[in-house]
JSON list of C-alpha atoms in Angstrom, two decimals:
[
{"chain": "A", "resi": 1, "resn": "MET", "atom": "CA", "xyz": [119.81, 100.17, 183.01]},
{"chain": "A", "resi": 2, "resn": "SER", "atom": "CA", "xyz": [117.21, 101.47, 180.63]},
{"chain": "A", "resi": 3, "resn": "THR", "atom": "CA", "xyz": [117.74, 102.00, 176.96]},
{"chain": "A", "resi": 4, "resn": "ALA", "atom": "CA", "xyz": [116.02, 104.80, 175.02]},
{"chain": "A", "resi": 5, "resn": "PRO", "atom": "CA", "xyz": [114.02, 103.53, 172.05]},
{"chain": "A", "resi": 6, "resn": "ASP", "atom": "CA", "xyz": [115.09, 104.22, 168.49]},
{"chain": "A", "resi": 7, "resn": "SER", "atom": "CA", "xyz": [113.63, 107.56, 167.51]},
{"chain": "A", "resi": 8, "resn": "ASP", "atom": "CA", "xyz": [112.48, 106.04, 164.19]},
{"chain": "A", "resi": 9, "resn": "ALA", "atom": "CA", "xyz": [110.63, 103.20, 165.91]},
{"chain": "A", "resi": 10, "resn": "ILE", "atom": "CA", "xyz": [106.86, 103.32, 166.40]},
{"chain": "A", "resi": 11, "resn": "LYS", "atom": "CA", "xyz": [105.22, 102.04, 169.57]},
{"chain": "A", "resi": 12, "resn": "SER", "atom": "CA", "xyz": [102.00, 100.09, 169.09]},
{"chain": "A", "resi": 13, "resn": "PRO", "atom": "CA", "xyz": [99.09, 101.47, 171.13]},
{"chain": "A", "resi": 14, "resn": "THR", "atom": "CA", "xyz": [98.15, 97.96, 172.30]},
{"chain": "A", "resi": 15, "resn": "SER", "atom": "CA", "xyz": [101.57, 96.59, 173.01]},
{"chain": "A", "resi": 16, "resn": "SER", "atom": "CA", "xyz": [104.74, 97.62, 174.60]},
{"chain": "A", "resi": 17, "resn": "VAL", "atom": "CA", "xyz": [106.67, 95.79, 171.90]},
{"chain": "A", "resi": 18, "resn": "ILE", "atom": "CA", "xyz": [108.78, 98.13, 169.82]},
{"chain": "A", "resi": 19, "resn": "GLN", "atom": "CA", "xyz": [107.84, 97.86, 166.09]},
{"chain": "A", "resi": 20, "resn": "PRO", "atom": "CA", "xyz": [110.33, 98.50, 163.27]},
{"chain": "A", "resi": 21, "resn": "PRO", "atom": "CA", "xyz": [109.73, 101.56, 161.10]},
{"chain": "A", "resi": 22, "resn": "PRO", "atom": "CA", "xyz": [107.55, 100.99, 158.03]},
{"chain": "A", "resi": 23, "resn": "VAL", "atom": "CA", "xyz": [109.34, 100.22, 154.82]},
{"chain": "A", "resi": 24, "resn": "SER", "atom": "CA", "xyz": [108.48, 102.51, 151.91]},
{"chain": "A", "resi": 25, "resn": "PRO", "atom": "CA", "xyz": [107.25, 100.66, 148.81]},
{"chain": "A", "resi": 26, "resn": "PRO", "atom": "CA", "xyz": [109.79, 100.51, 145.97]},
{"chain": "A", "resi": 27, "resn": "PRO", "atom": "CA", "xyz": [109.31, 103.09, 143.22]},
{"chain": "A", "resi": 28, "resn": "PRO", "atom": "CA", "xyz": [107.40, 101.84, 140.19]},
{"chain": "A", "resi": 29, "resn": "ALA", "atom": "CA", "xyz": [109.59, 100.33, 137.52]},
{"chain": "A", "resi": 30, "resn": "LYS", "atom": "CA", "xyz": [110.45, 102.75, 134.74]},
{"chain": "A", "resi": 31, "resn": "GLN", "atom": "CA", "xyz": [108.36, 101.87, 131.74]},
{"chain": "A", "resi": 32, "resn": "THR", "atom": "CA", "xyz": [110.16, 101.39, 128.47]},
{"chain": "A", "resi": 33, "resn": "ARG", "atom": "CA", "xyz": [108.66, 103.36, 125.62]},
{"chain": "A", "resi": 34, "resn": "ASN", "atom": "CA", "xyz": [107.48, 100.81, 123.11]},
{"chain": "A", "resi": 35, "resn": "PHE", "atom": "CA", "xyz": [106.31, 102.09, 119.75]},
{"chain": "A", "resi": 36, "resn": "SER", "atom": "CA", "xyz": [104.01, 99.78, 117.85]},
{"chain": "A", "resi": 37, "resn": "VAL", "atom": "CA", "xyz": [104.94, 98.66, 114.37]},
{"chain": "A", "resi": 38, "resn": "SER", "atom": "CA", "xyz": [102.04, 100.62, 112.92]},
{"chain": "A", "resi": 39, "resn": "THR", "atom": "CA", "xyz": [103.23, 103.80, 114.65]},
{"chain": "A", "resi": 40, "resn": "ARG", "atom": "CA", "xyz": [106.77, 103.35, 113.36]},
{"chain": "A", "resi": 41, "resn": "ILE", "atom": "CA", "xyz": [105.54, 102.75, 109.82]},
{"chain": "A", "resi": 42, "resn": "THR", "atom": "CA", "xyz": [103.34, 105.84, 110.05]},
{"chain": "A", "resi": 43, "resn": "ASP", "atom": "CA", "xyz": [106.40, 107.89, 111.00]},
{"chain": "A", "resi": 44, "resn": "VAL", "atom": "CA", "xyz": [108.42, 106.40, 108.12]},
{"chain": "A", "resi": 45, "resn": "LEU", "atom": "CA", "xyz": [105.67, 107.18, 105.62]},
{"chain": "A", "resi": 46, "resn": "ALA", "atom": "CA", "xyz": [105.59, 110.77, 106.88]},
{"chain": "A", "resi": 47, "resn": "ASP", "atom": "CA", "xyz": [109.37, 111.09, 106.54]},
{"chain": "A", "resi": 48, "resn": "LEU", "atom": "CA", "xyz": [109.12, 109.82, 102.98]},
{"chain": "A", "resi": 49, "resn": "GLY", "atom": "CA", "xyz": [106.65, 112.55, 102.08]},
{"chain": "A", "resi": 50, "resn": "GLY", "atom": "CA", "xyz": [103.34, 111.08, 103.19]},
{"chain": "A", "resi": 51, "resn": "ILE", "atom": "CA", "xyz": [103.38, 108.39, 100.52]},
{"chain": "A", "resi": 52, "resn": "PRO", "atom": "CA", "xyz": [100.71, 105.63, 100.47]},
{"chain": "A", "resi": 53, "resn": "ALA", "atom": "CA", "xyz": [101.57, 102.65, 102.66]},
{"chain": "A", "resi": 54, "resn": "GLN", "atom": "CA", "xyz": [101.49, 100.20, 99.76]},
{"chain": "A", "resi": 55, "resn": "ARG", "atom": "CA", "xyz": [104.51, 101.91, 98.22]},
{"chain": "A", "resi": 56, "resn": "LEU", "atom": "CA", "xyz": [106.74, 101.11, 101.21]},
{"chain": "A", "resi": 57, "resn": "LEU", "atom": "CA", "xyz": [108.24, 97.73, 100.35]},
{"chain": "A", "resi": 58, "resn": "SER", "atom": "CA", "xyz": [110.84, 97.27, 103.09]},
{"chain": "A", "resi": 59, "resn": "GLY", "atom": "CA", "xyz": [109.02, 97.78, 106.40]},
{"chain": "A", "resi": 60, "resn": "ASP", "atom": "CA", "xyz": [110.12, 100.26, 109.04]},
{"chain": "A", "resi": 61, "resn": "THR", "atom": "CA", "xyz": [113.71, 99.22, 109.79]},
{"chain": "A", "resi": 62, "resn": "GLY", "atom": "CA", "xyz": [115.50, 101.50, 107.34]},
{"chain": "A", "resi": 63, "resn": "GLN", "atom": "CA", "xyz": [118.17, 98.83, 106.79]},
{"chain": "A", "resi": 64, "resn": "ALA", "atom": "CA", "xyz": [117.63, 98.16, 103.07]},
{"chain": "A", "resi": 65, "resn": "ASP", "atom": "CA", "xyz": [120.64, 98.55, 100.80]},
{"chain": "A", "resi": 66, "resn": "ILE", "atom": "CA", "xyz": [121.45, 98.57, 97.12]},
{"chain": "A", "resi": 67, "resn": "ASP", "atom": "CA", "xyz": [121.73, 94.77, 96.98]},
{"chain": "A", "resi": 68, "resn": "GLU", "atom": "CA", "xyz": [118.15, 94.39, 98.17]},
{"chain": "A", "resi": 69, "resn": "LEU", "atom": "CA", "xyz": [117.11, 97.09, 95.71]},
{"chain": "A", "resi": 70, "resn": "LEU", "atom": "CA", "xyz": [118.64, 95.15, 92.82]},
{"chain": "A", "resi": 71, "resn": "GLN", "atom": "CA", "xyz": [116.97, 91.94, 93.99]},
{"chain": "A", "resi": 72, "resn": "ARG", "atom": "CA", "xyz": [113.62, 93.72, 93.82]},
{"chain": "A", "resi": 73, "resn": "HIS", "atom": "CA", "xyz": [114.42, 94.99, 90.35]},
{"chain": "A", "resi": 74, "resn": "ARG", "atom": "CA", "xyz": [115.29, 91.49, 89.16]},
{"chain": "A", "resi": 75, "resn": "SER", "atom": "CA", "xyz": [111.92, 90.25, 90.43]},
{"chain": "A", "resi": 76, "resn": "GLY", "atom": "CA", "xyz": [110.12, 92.98, 88.51]},
{"chain": "A", "resi": 77, "resn": "ASN", "atom": "CA", "xyz": [109.50, 95.50, 91.31]},
{"chain": "A", "resi": 78, "resn": "LEU", "atom": "CA", "xyz": [110.91, 98.86, 90.25]},
{"chain": "A", "resi": 79, "resn": "CYS", "atom": "CA", "xyz": [111.62, 100.82, 93.39]},
{"chain": "A", "resi": 80, "resn": "GLU", "atom": "CA", "xyz": [113.94, 103.48, 94.76]},
{"chain": "A", "resi": 81, "resn": "LEU", "atom": "CA", "xyz": [116.18, 103.44, 97.82]},
{"chain": "A", "resi": 82, "resn": "VAL", "atom": "CA", "xyz": [115.42, 106.36, 100.11]},
{"chain": "A", "resi": 83, "resn": "ASP", "atom": "CA", "xyz": [117.18, 106.63, 103.49]},
{"chain": "A", "resi": 84, "resn": "GLY", "atom": "CA", "xyz": [117.43, 102.86, 103.75]},
{"chain": "A", "resi": 85, "resn": "HIS", "atom": "CA", "xyz": [113.82, 102.24, 102.70]},
{"chain": "A", "resi": 86, "resn": "LEU", "atom": "CA", "xyz": [112.63, 100.63, 99.49]},
{"chain": "A", "resi": 87, "resn": "VAL", "atom": "CA", "xyz": [109.92, 102.78, 97.93]},
{"chain": "A", "resi": 88, "resn": "GLU", "atom": "CA", "xyz": [107.92, 101.58, 94.95]},
{"chain": "A", "resi": 89, "resn": "ARG", "atom": "CA", "xyz": [107.98, 103.87, 91.95]},
{"chain": "A", "resi": 90, "resn": "ALA", "atom": "CA", "xyz": [104.67, 105.65, 91.41]},
{"chain": "A", "resi": 91, "resn": "MET", "atom": "CA", "xyz": [103.73, 104.78, 87.85]},
{"chain": "A", "resi": 92, "resn": "GLY", "atom": "CA", "xyz": [100.96, 105.36, 85.34]},
{"chain": "A", "resi": 93, "resn": "TYR", "atom": "CA", "xyz": [100.23, 104.78, 81.66]},
{"chain": "A", "resi": 94, "resn": "ARG", "atom": "CA", "xyz": [99.66, 108.37, 80.60]},
{"chain": "A", "resi": 95, "resn": "GLU", "atom": "CA", "xyz": [102.68, 109.45, 82.65]},
{"chain": "A", "resi": 96, "resn": "SER", "atom": "CA", "xyz": [104.82, 107.03, 80.65]},
{"chain": "A", "resi": 97, "resn": "LEU", "atom": "CA", "xyz": [103.48, 108.51, 77.39]},
{"chain": "A", "resi": 98, "resn": "ILE", "atom": "CA", "xyz": [104.50, 112.02, 78.45]},
{"chain": "A", "resi": 99, "resn": "ALA", "atom": "CA", "xyz": [107.92, 110.84, 79.61]},
{"chain": "A", "resi": 100, "resn": "MET", "atom": "CA", "xyz": [108.49, 109.12, 76.27]},
{"chain": "A", "resi": 101, "resn": "MET", "atom": "CA", "xyz": [107.57, 112.26, 74.34]},
{"chain": "A", "resi": 102, "resn": "ILE", "atom": "CA", "xyz": [109.88, 114.47, 76.38]},
{"chain": "A", "resi": 103, "resn": "GLY", "atom": "CA", "xyz": [112.63, 111.88, 76.20]},
{"chain": "A", "resi": 104, "resn": "ARG", "atom": "CA", "xyz": [112.29, 111.70, 72.42]},
{"chain": "A", "resi": 105, "resn": "PHE", "atom": "CA", "xyz": [112.86, 115.45, 72.03]},
{"chain": "A", "resi": 106, "resn": "ILE", "atom": "CA", "xyz": [115.86, 115.42, 74.36]},
{"chain": "A", "resi": 107, "resn": "ILE", "atom": "CA", "xyz": [117.39, 112.34, 72.73]},
{"chain": "A", "resi": 108, "resn": "GLU", "atom": "CA", "xyz": [117.13, 113.85, 69.25]},
{"chain": "A", "resi": 109, "resn": "PHE", "atom": "CA", "xyz": [118.82, 117.04, 70.45]},
{"chain": "A", "resi": 110, "resn": "VAL", "atom": "CA", "xyz": [121.56, 115.34, 72.47]},
{"chain": "A", "resi": 111, "resn": "ALA", "atom": "CA", "xyz": [122.34, 112.60, 69.94]},
{"chain": "A", "resi": 112, "resn": "SER", "atom": "CA", "xyz": [122.67, 115.01, 67.02]},
{"chain": "A", "resi": 113, "resn": "ARG", "atom": "CA", "xyz": [125.32, 116.93, 68.97]},
{"chain": "A", "resi": 114, "resn": "ASN", "atom": "CA", "xyz": [126.93, 114.00, 70.82]},
{"chain": "A", "resi": 115, "resn": "LEU", "atom": "CA", "xyz": [126.49, 115.77, 74.15]},
{"chain": "A", "resi": 116, "resn": "GLY", "atom": "CA", "xyz": [126.06, 112.78, 76.43]},
{"chain": "A", "resi": 117, "resn": "MET", "atom": "CA", "xyz": [123.46, 110.18, 77.42]},
{"chain": "A", "resi": 118, "resn": "VAL", "atom": "CA", "xyz": [119.69, 110.30, 77.97]},
{"chain": "A", "resi": 119, "resn": "SER", "atom": "CA", "xyz": [118.11, 107.65, 80.21]},
{"chain": "A", "resi": 120, "resn": "GLY", "atom": "CA", "xyz": [114.52, 106.60, 80.80]},
{"chain": "A", "resi": 121, "resn": "PRO", "atom": "CA", "xyz": [112.57, 105.30, 83.82]},
{"chain": "A", "resi": 122, "resn": "ASP", "atom": "CA", "xyz": [114.75, 102.18, 84.08]},
{"chain": "A", "resi": 123, "resn": "GLY", "atom": "CA", "xyz": [117.87, 104.31, 84.56]},
{"chain": "A", "resi": 124, "resn": "PHE", "atom": "CA", "xyz": [118.74, 104.59, 88.26]},
{"chain": "A", "resi": 125, "resn": "PHE", "atom": "CA", "xyz": [121.35, 106.83, 89.85]},
{"chain": "A", "resi": 126, "resn": "ARG", "atom": "CA", "xyz": [123.12, 106.12, 93.16]},
{"chain": "A", "resi": 127, "resn": "LEU", "atom": "CA", "xyz": [123.19, 109.63, 94.60]},
{"chain": "A", "resi": 128, "resn": "SER", "atom": "CA", "xyz": [124.52, 108.40, 97.98]},
{"chain": "A", "resi": 129, "resn": "PRO", "atom": "CA", "xyz": [124.98, 105.02, 99.72]},
{"chain": "A", "resi": 130, "resn": "THR", "atom": "CA", "xyz": [121.38, 105.20, 101.01]},
{"chain": "A", "resi": 131, "resn": "LEU", "atom": "CA", "xyz": [119.76, 107.10, 98.14]},
{"chain": "A", "resi": 132, "resn": "VAL", "atom": "CA", "xyz": [119.00, 105.70, 94.68]},
{"chain": "A", "resi": 133, "resn": "ARG", "atom": "CA", "xyz": [116.60, 107.58, 92.42]},
{"chain": "A", "resi": 134, "resn": "GLY", "atom": "CA", "xyz": [115.18, 106.66, 89.02]},
{"chain": "A", "resi": 135, "resn": "PRO", "atom": "CA", "xyz": [113.76, 109.75, 87.30]},
{"chain": "A", "resi": 136, "resn": "ASP", "atom": "CA", "xyz": [111.46, 109.35, 84.30]},
{"chain": "A", "resi": 137, "resn": "VAL", "atom": "CA", "xyz": [114.01, 111.04, 82.04]},
{"chain": "A", "resi": 138, "resn": "ALA", "atom": "CA", "xyz": [117.55, 112.22, 82.76]},
{"chain": "A", "resi": 139, "resn": "PHE", "atom": "CA", "xyz": [120.41, 113.75, 80.80]},
{"chain": "A", "resi": 140, "resn": "ILE", "atom": "CA", "xyz": [124.05, 113.42, 81.80]},
{"chain": "A", "resi": 141, "resn": "SER", "atom": "CA", "xyz": [126.93, 114.90, 79.82]},
{"chain": "A", "resi": 142, "resn": "TRP", "atom": "CA", "xyz": [130.05, 112.99, 78.85]},
{"chain": "A", "resi": 143, "resn": "ASP", "atom": "CA", "xyz": [132.10, 115.07, 81.26]},
{"chain": "A", "resi": 144, "resn": "ARG", "atom": "CA", "xyz": [130.15, 113.67, 84.21]},
{"chain": "A", "resi": 145, "resn": "LEU", "atom": "CA", "xyz": [130.69, 110.06, 83.15]},
{"chain": "A", "resi": 146, "resn": "PRO", "atom": "CA", "xyz": [133.79, 108.25, 84.45]},
{"chain": "A", "resi": 147, "resn": "ASP", "atom": "CA", "xyz": [136.40, 108.26, 81.65]},
{"chain": "A", "resi": 148, "resn": "ARG", "atom": "CA", "xyz": [133.62, 109.66, 79.45]},
{"chain": "A", "resi": 149, "resn": "LYS", "atom": "CA", "xyz": [132.23, 106.14, 79.05]},
{"chain": "A", "resi": 150, "resn": "VAL", "atom": "CA", "xyz": [128.83, 104.58, 79.73]},
{"chain": "A", "resi": 151, "resn": "PRO", "atom": "CA", "xyz": [128.96, 102.88, 83.17]},
{"chain": "A", "resi": 152, "resn": "GLY", "atom": "CA", "xyz": [128.37, 99.15, 83.37]},
{"chain": "A", "resi": 153, "resn": "GLU", "atom": "CA", "xyz": [126.81, 99.15, 86.84]},
{"chain": "A", "resi": 154, "resn": "ALA", "atom": "CA", "xyz": [123.07, 98.74, 87.32]},
{"chain": "A", "resi": 155, "resn": "CYS", "atom": "CA", "xyz": [122.97, 101.82, 89.58]},
{"chain": "A", "resi": 156, "resn": "PRO", "atom": "CA", "xyz": [126.05, 103.92, 88.84]},
{"chain": "A", "resi": 157, "resn": "ALA", "atom": "CA", "xyz": [127.23, 106.56, 91.29]},
{"chain": "A", "resi": 158, "resn": "ILE", "atom": "CA", "xyz": [126.79, 109.46, 88.86]},
{"chain": "A", "resi": 159, "resn": "VAL", "atom": "CA", "xyz": [124.66, 112.60, 88.94]},
{"chain": "A", "resi": 160, "resn": "PRO", "atom": "CA", "xyz": [122.75, 113.84, 85.87]},
{"chain": "A", "resi": 161, "resn": "GLU", "atom": "CA", "xyz": [122.51, 117.51, 84.96]},
{"chain": "A", "resi": 162, "resn": "LEU", "atom": "CA", "xyz": [118.83, 117.40, 83.94]},
{"chain": "A", "resi": 163, "resn": "VAL", "atom": "CA", "xyz": [116.08, 115.39, 85.61]},
{"chain": "A", "resi": 164, "resn": "VAL", "atom": "CA", "xyz": [112.46, 115.05, 84.47]},
{"chain": "A", "resi": 165, "resn": "ASP", "atom": "CA", "xyz": [109.79, 113.58, 86.75]},
{"chain": "A", "resi": 166, "resn": "VAL", "atom": "CA", "xyz": [106.15, 113.17, 85.71]},
{"chain": "A", "resi": 167, "resn": "ILE", "atom": "CA", "xyz": [103.75, 113.34, 88.65]},
{"chain": "A", "resi": 168, "resn": "SER", "atom": "CA", "xyz": [101.74, 110.14, 89.08]},
{"chain": "A", "resi": 169, "resn": "GLU", "atom": "CA", "xyz": [98.66, 109.50, 91.18]},
{"chain": "A", "resi": 170, "resn": "GLY", "atom": "CA", "xyz": [100.67, 107.94, 94.00]},
{"chain": "A", "resi": 171, "resn": "ASN", "atom": "CA", "xyz": [103.06, 110.89, 94.34]},
{"chain": "A", "resi": 172, "resn": "THR", "atom": "CA", "xyz": [102.57, 113.54, 97.02]},
{"chain": "A", "resi": 173, "resn": "ARG", "atom": "CA", "xyz": [103.57, 117.19, 97.04]},
{"chain": "A", "resi": 174, "resn": "THR", "atom": "CA", "xyz": [105.97, 116.65, 99.94]},
{"chain": "A", "resi": 175, "resn": "GLU", "atom": "CA", "xyz": [107.56, 113.68, 98.20]},
{"chain": "A", "resi": 176, "resn": "MET", "atom": "CA", "xyz": [108.26, 115.77, 95.12]},
{"chain": "A", "resi": 177, "resn": "THR", "atom": "CA", "xyz": [109.72, 118.53, 97.30]},
{"chain": "A", "resi": 178, "resn": "ASN", "atom": "CA", "xyz": [112.00, 115.96, 98.94]},
{"chain": "A", "resi": 179, "resn": "LYS", "atom": "CA", "xyz": [113.12, 114.76, 95.52]},
{"chain": "A", "resi": 180, "resn": "ARG", "atom": "CA", "xyz": [114.00, 118.25, 94.37]},
{"chain": "A", "resi": 181, "resn": "ARG", "atom": "CA", "xyz": [116.06, 118.88, 97.50]},
{"chain": "A", "resi": 182, "resn": "GLU", "atom": "CA", "xyz": [117.90, 115.61, 96.96]},
{"chain": "A", "resi": 183, "resn": "TYR", "atom": "CA", "xyz": [118.55, 116.32, 93.30]},
{"chain": "A", "resi": 184, "resn": "PHE", "atom": "CA", "xyz": [119.90, 119.83, 93.80]},
{"chain": "A", "resi": 185, "resn": "GLY", "atom": "CA", "xyz": [121.78, 118.78, 96.94]},
{"chain": "A", "resi": 186, "resn": "ARG", "atom": "CA", "xyz": [123.69, 116.17, 94.90]},
{"chain": "A", "resi": 187, "resn": "GLY", "atom": "CA", "xyz": [124.51, 118.39, 91.94]},
{"chain": "A", "resi": 188, "resn": "VAL", "atom": "CA", "xyz": [121.58, 118.25, 89.50]},
{"chain": "A", "resi": 189, "resn": "LYS", "atom": "CA", "xyz": [121.34, 121.61, 87.69]},
{"chain": "A", "resi": 190, "resn": "LEU", "atom": "CA", "xyz": [117.84, 121.56, 86.20]},
{"chain": "A", "resi": 191, "resn": "VAL", "atom": "CA", "xyz": [114.63, 119.77, 87.25]},
{"chain": "A", "resi": 192, "resn": "TRP", "atom": "CA", "xyz": [111.40, 119.56, 85.28]},
{"chain": "A", "resi": 193, "resn": "ILE", "atom": "CA", "xyz": [108.30, 118.44, 87.20]},
{"chain": "A", "resi": 194, "resn": "VAL", "atom": "CA", "xyz": [105.47, 117.61, 84.79]},
{"chain": "A", "resi": 195, "resn": "ASP", "atom": "CA", "xyz": [101.82, 117.75, 85.91]},
{"chain": "A", "resi": 196, "resn": "PRO", "atom": "CA", "xyz": [99.60, 115.75, 83.51]},
{"chain": "A", "resi": 197, "resn": "ASP", "atom": "CA", "xyz": [96.37, 116.98, 85.11]},
{"chain": "A", "resi": 198, "resn": "GLU", "atom": "CA", "xyz": [97.26, 120.64, 84.62]},
{"chain": "A", "resi": 199, "resn": "ARG", "atom": "CA", "xyz": [99.21, 120.00, 81.42]},
{"chain": "A", "resi": 200, "resn": "SER", "atom": "CA", "xyz": [101.99, 122.12, 82.81]},
{"chain": "A", "resi": 201, "resn": "VAL", "atom": "CA", "xyz": [105.68, 121.87, 83.68]},
{"chain": "A", "resi": 202, "resn": "ALA", "atom": "CA", "xyz": [107.38, 123.43, 86.69]},
{"chain": "A", "resi": 203, "resn": "VAL", "atom": "CA", "xyz": [110.92, 124.33, 85.67]},
{"chain": "A", "resi": 204, "resn": "TRP", "atom": "CA", "xyz": [113.25, 124.40, 88.69]},
{"chain": "A", "resi": 205, "resn": "HIS", "atom": "CA", "xyz": [116.64, 126.08, 88.30]},
{"chain": "A", "resi": 206, "resn": "SER", "atom": "CA", "xyz": [117.39, 125.68, 92.02]},
{"chain": "A", "resi": 207, "resn": "ILE", "atom": "CA", "xyz": [115.52, 124.57, 95.12]},
{"chain": "A", "resi": 208, "resn": "ASN", "atom": "CA", "xyz": [113.79, 127.96, 95.38]},
{"chain": "A", "resi": 209, "resn": "ASN", "atom": "CA", "xyz": [113.83, 129.31, 91.82]},
{"chain": "A", "resi": 210, "resn": "PHE", "atom": "CA", "xyz": [111.15, 128.02, 89.45]},
{"chain": "A", "resi": 211, "resn": "GLN", "atom": "CA", "xyz": [108.59, 128.97, 86.83]},
{"chain": "A", "resi": 212, "resn": "VAL", "atom": "CA", "xyz": [105.48, 127.14, 85.61]},
{"chain": "A", "resi": 213, "resn": "LEU", "atom": "CA", "xyz": [104.82, 126.75, 81.88]},
{"chain": "A", "resi": 214, "resn": "ASP", "atom": "CA", "xyz": [101.49, 125.70, 80.38]},
{"chain": "A", "resi": 215, "resn": "GLU", "atom": "CA", "xyz": [100.96, 123.70, 77.22]},
{"chain": "A", "resi": 216, "resn": "THR", "atom": "CA", "xyz": [100.84, 126.80, 75.02]},
{"chain": "A", "resi": 217, "resn": "GLN", "atom": "CA", "xyz": [104.47, 127.61, 75.89]},
{"chain": "A", "resi": 218, "resn": "THR", "atom": "CA", "xyz": [107.88, 126.25, 74.97]},
{"chain": "A", "resi": 219, "resn": "ILE", "atom": "CA", "xyz": [110.34, 124.78, 77.44]},
{"chain": "A", "resi": 220, "resn": "ASP", "atom": "CA", "xyz": [114.08, 125.18, 76.90]},
{"chain": "A", "resi": 221, "resn": "GLY", "atom": "CA", "xyz": [117.21, 123.47, 78.15]},
{"chain": "A", "resi": 222, "resn": "GLY", "atom": "CA", "xyz": [118.60, 126.53, 79.93]},
{"chain": "A", "resi": 223, "resn": "ASP", "atom": "CA", "xyz": [122.31, 126.42, 80.67]},
{"chain": "A", "resi": 224, "resn": "VAL", "atom": "CA", "xyz": [122.28, 122.62, 80.70]},
{"chain": "A", "resi": 225, "resn": "LEU", "atom": "CA", "xyz": [121.17, 122.12, 77.09]},
{"chain": "A", "resi": 226, "resn": "PRO", "atom": "CA", "xyz": [121.34, 125.53, 75.42]},
{"chain": "A", "resi": 227, "resn": "GLY", "atom": "CA", "xyz": [119.42, 125.54, 72.17]},
{"chain": "A", "resi": 228, "resn": "LEU", "atom": "CA", "xyz": [116.95, 122.84, 73.18]},
{"chain": "A", "resi": 229, "resn": "ALA", "atom": "CA", "xyz": [113.36, 124.04, 72.71]},
{"chain": "A", "resi": 230, "resn": "ILE", "atom": "CA", "xyz": [110.32, 121.79, 73.16]},
{"chain": "A", "resi": 231, "resn": "PRO", "atom": "CA", "xyz": [106.81, 123.07, 72.38]},
{"chain": "A", "resi": 232, "resn": "LEU", "atom": "CA", "xyz": [104.77, 121.66, 75.25]},
{"chain": "A", "resi": 233, "resn": "MET", "atom": "CA", "xyz": [101.79, 121.44, 72.92]},
{"chain": "A", "resi": 234, "resn": "ASP", "atom": "CA", "xyz": [103.71, 118.71, 71.08]},
{"chain": "A", "resi": 235, "resn": "VAL", "atom": "CA", "xyz": [104.27, 116.89, 74.37]},
{"chain": "A", "resi": 236, "resn": "PHE", "atom": "CA", "xyz": [100.77, 116.98, 75.82]},
{"chain": "A", "resi": 237, "resn": "LYS", "atom": "CA", "xyz": [99.02, 116.18, 72.55]},
{"chain": "A", "resi": 238, "resn": "VAL", "atom": "CA", "xyz": [99.89, 112.57, 73.27]},
{"chain": "A", "resi": 239, "resn": "LEU", "atom": "CA", "xyz": [97.03, 112.68, 75.80]},
{"chain": "A", "resi": 240, "resn": "ASN", "atom": "CA", "xyz": [94.51, 113.71, 73.17]},
{"chain": "A", "resi": 241, "resn": "GLY", "atom": "CA", "xyz": [92.19, 111.18, 71.57]},
{"chain": "A", "resi": 242, "resn": "PRO", "atom": "CA", "xyz": [91.91, 111.04, 67.76]},
{"chain": "A", "resi": 243, "resn": "ASP", "atom": "CA", "xyz": [88.62, 112.97, 67.84]},
{"chain": "A", "resi": 244, "resn": "GLU", "atom": "CA", "xyz": [89.76, 115.75, 70.17]},
{"chain": "A", "resi": 245, "resn": "ILE", "atom": "CA", "xyz": [90.31, 119.21, 68.73]},
{"chain": "A", "resi": 246, "resn": "PRO", "atom": "CA", "xyz": [93.94, 120.31, 69.23]},
{"chain": "A", "resi": 247, "resn": "ILE", "atom": "CA", "xyz": [94.33, 123.36, 71.46]},
{"chain": "A", "resi": 248, "resn": "GLU", "atom": "CA", "xyz": [95.90, 125.36, 68.61]},
{"chain": "A", "resi": 249, "resn": "GLU", "atom": "CA", "xyz": [92.71, 124.89, 66.57]},
{"chain": "A", "resi": 250, "resn": "LEU", "atom": "CA", "xyz": [90.62, 126.01, 69.53]},
{"chain": "A", "resi": 251, "resn": "GLU", "atom": "CA", "xyz": [92.77, 129.14, 69.87]},
{"chain": "A", "resi": 252, "resn": "LYS", "atom": "CA", "xyz": [92.38, 129.92, 66.16]},
{"chain": "A", "resi": 253, "resn": "GLY", "atom": "CA", "xyz": [88.62, 129.69, 66.50]},
{"chain": "A", "resi": 254, "resn": "THR", "atom": "CA", "xyz": [88.65, 132.00, 69.51]},
{"chain": "A", "resi": 255, "resn": "ASN", "atom": "CA", "xyz": [90.73, 134.63, 67.72]},
{"chain": "A", "resi": 256, "resn": "GLN", "atom": "CA", "xyz": [88.55, 134.71, 64.61]}
]
């Protein structure tokens, strides 16, 4: 009795032996996408506003928390917590001079009326569990303070009404935009962004509503600090050397 060969079998041309069908090679193993550390850090820097790499103090994991932030502060590294990343504060000498001048005007106004507290660059605010910001100057009213008392925490979970940031060399435009969105998203009512190079201040009343004032103009406290008026000439003169002619004298000479 003859048996028909398997239809899948192949007969060798030189042999009557029935060969098994060929076995297809296994599909190539699926490659796992593996981002390099440098690529991940590049992405993190972009998310943080394109900041310089040296300002990222916590790597690419995004797992930093407020305890690590405070440890850095105790060791002398002032930084902010942004989406789980520790970001060094961009700082500069002339920027600190401007911040001190603005802070002085605000302090005098607030203290004389007992309106609340004014903090400087060492004053940090926990705006969310993963976001801690330290503006150059900030005002917060008594009504926003728990029990109308000064908090004892290093980074209290409170939101100021007025924030002032002075642009430093290490800041980027996107970073400052991110900051404004964070501030207004958490309840800040007024943001002043000071540009030392241009000697101007961008006054933001909301994320989309702003005006730019130059050093010949006066900035006011709006609805946050009604009655506050600061001549920007008195702020930016701190950048003048003793032999420089004040801008008001130059304007007088031009008008004569």
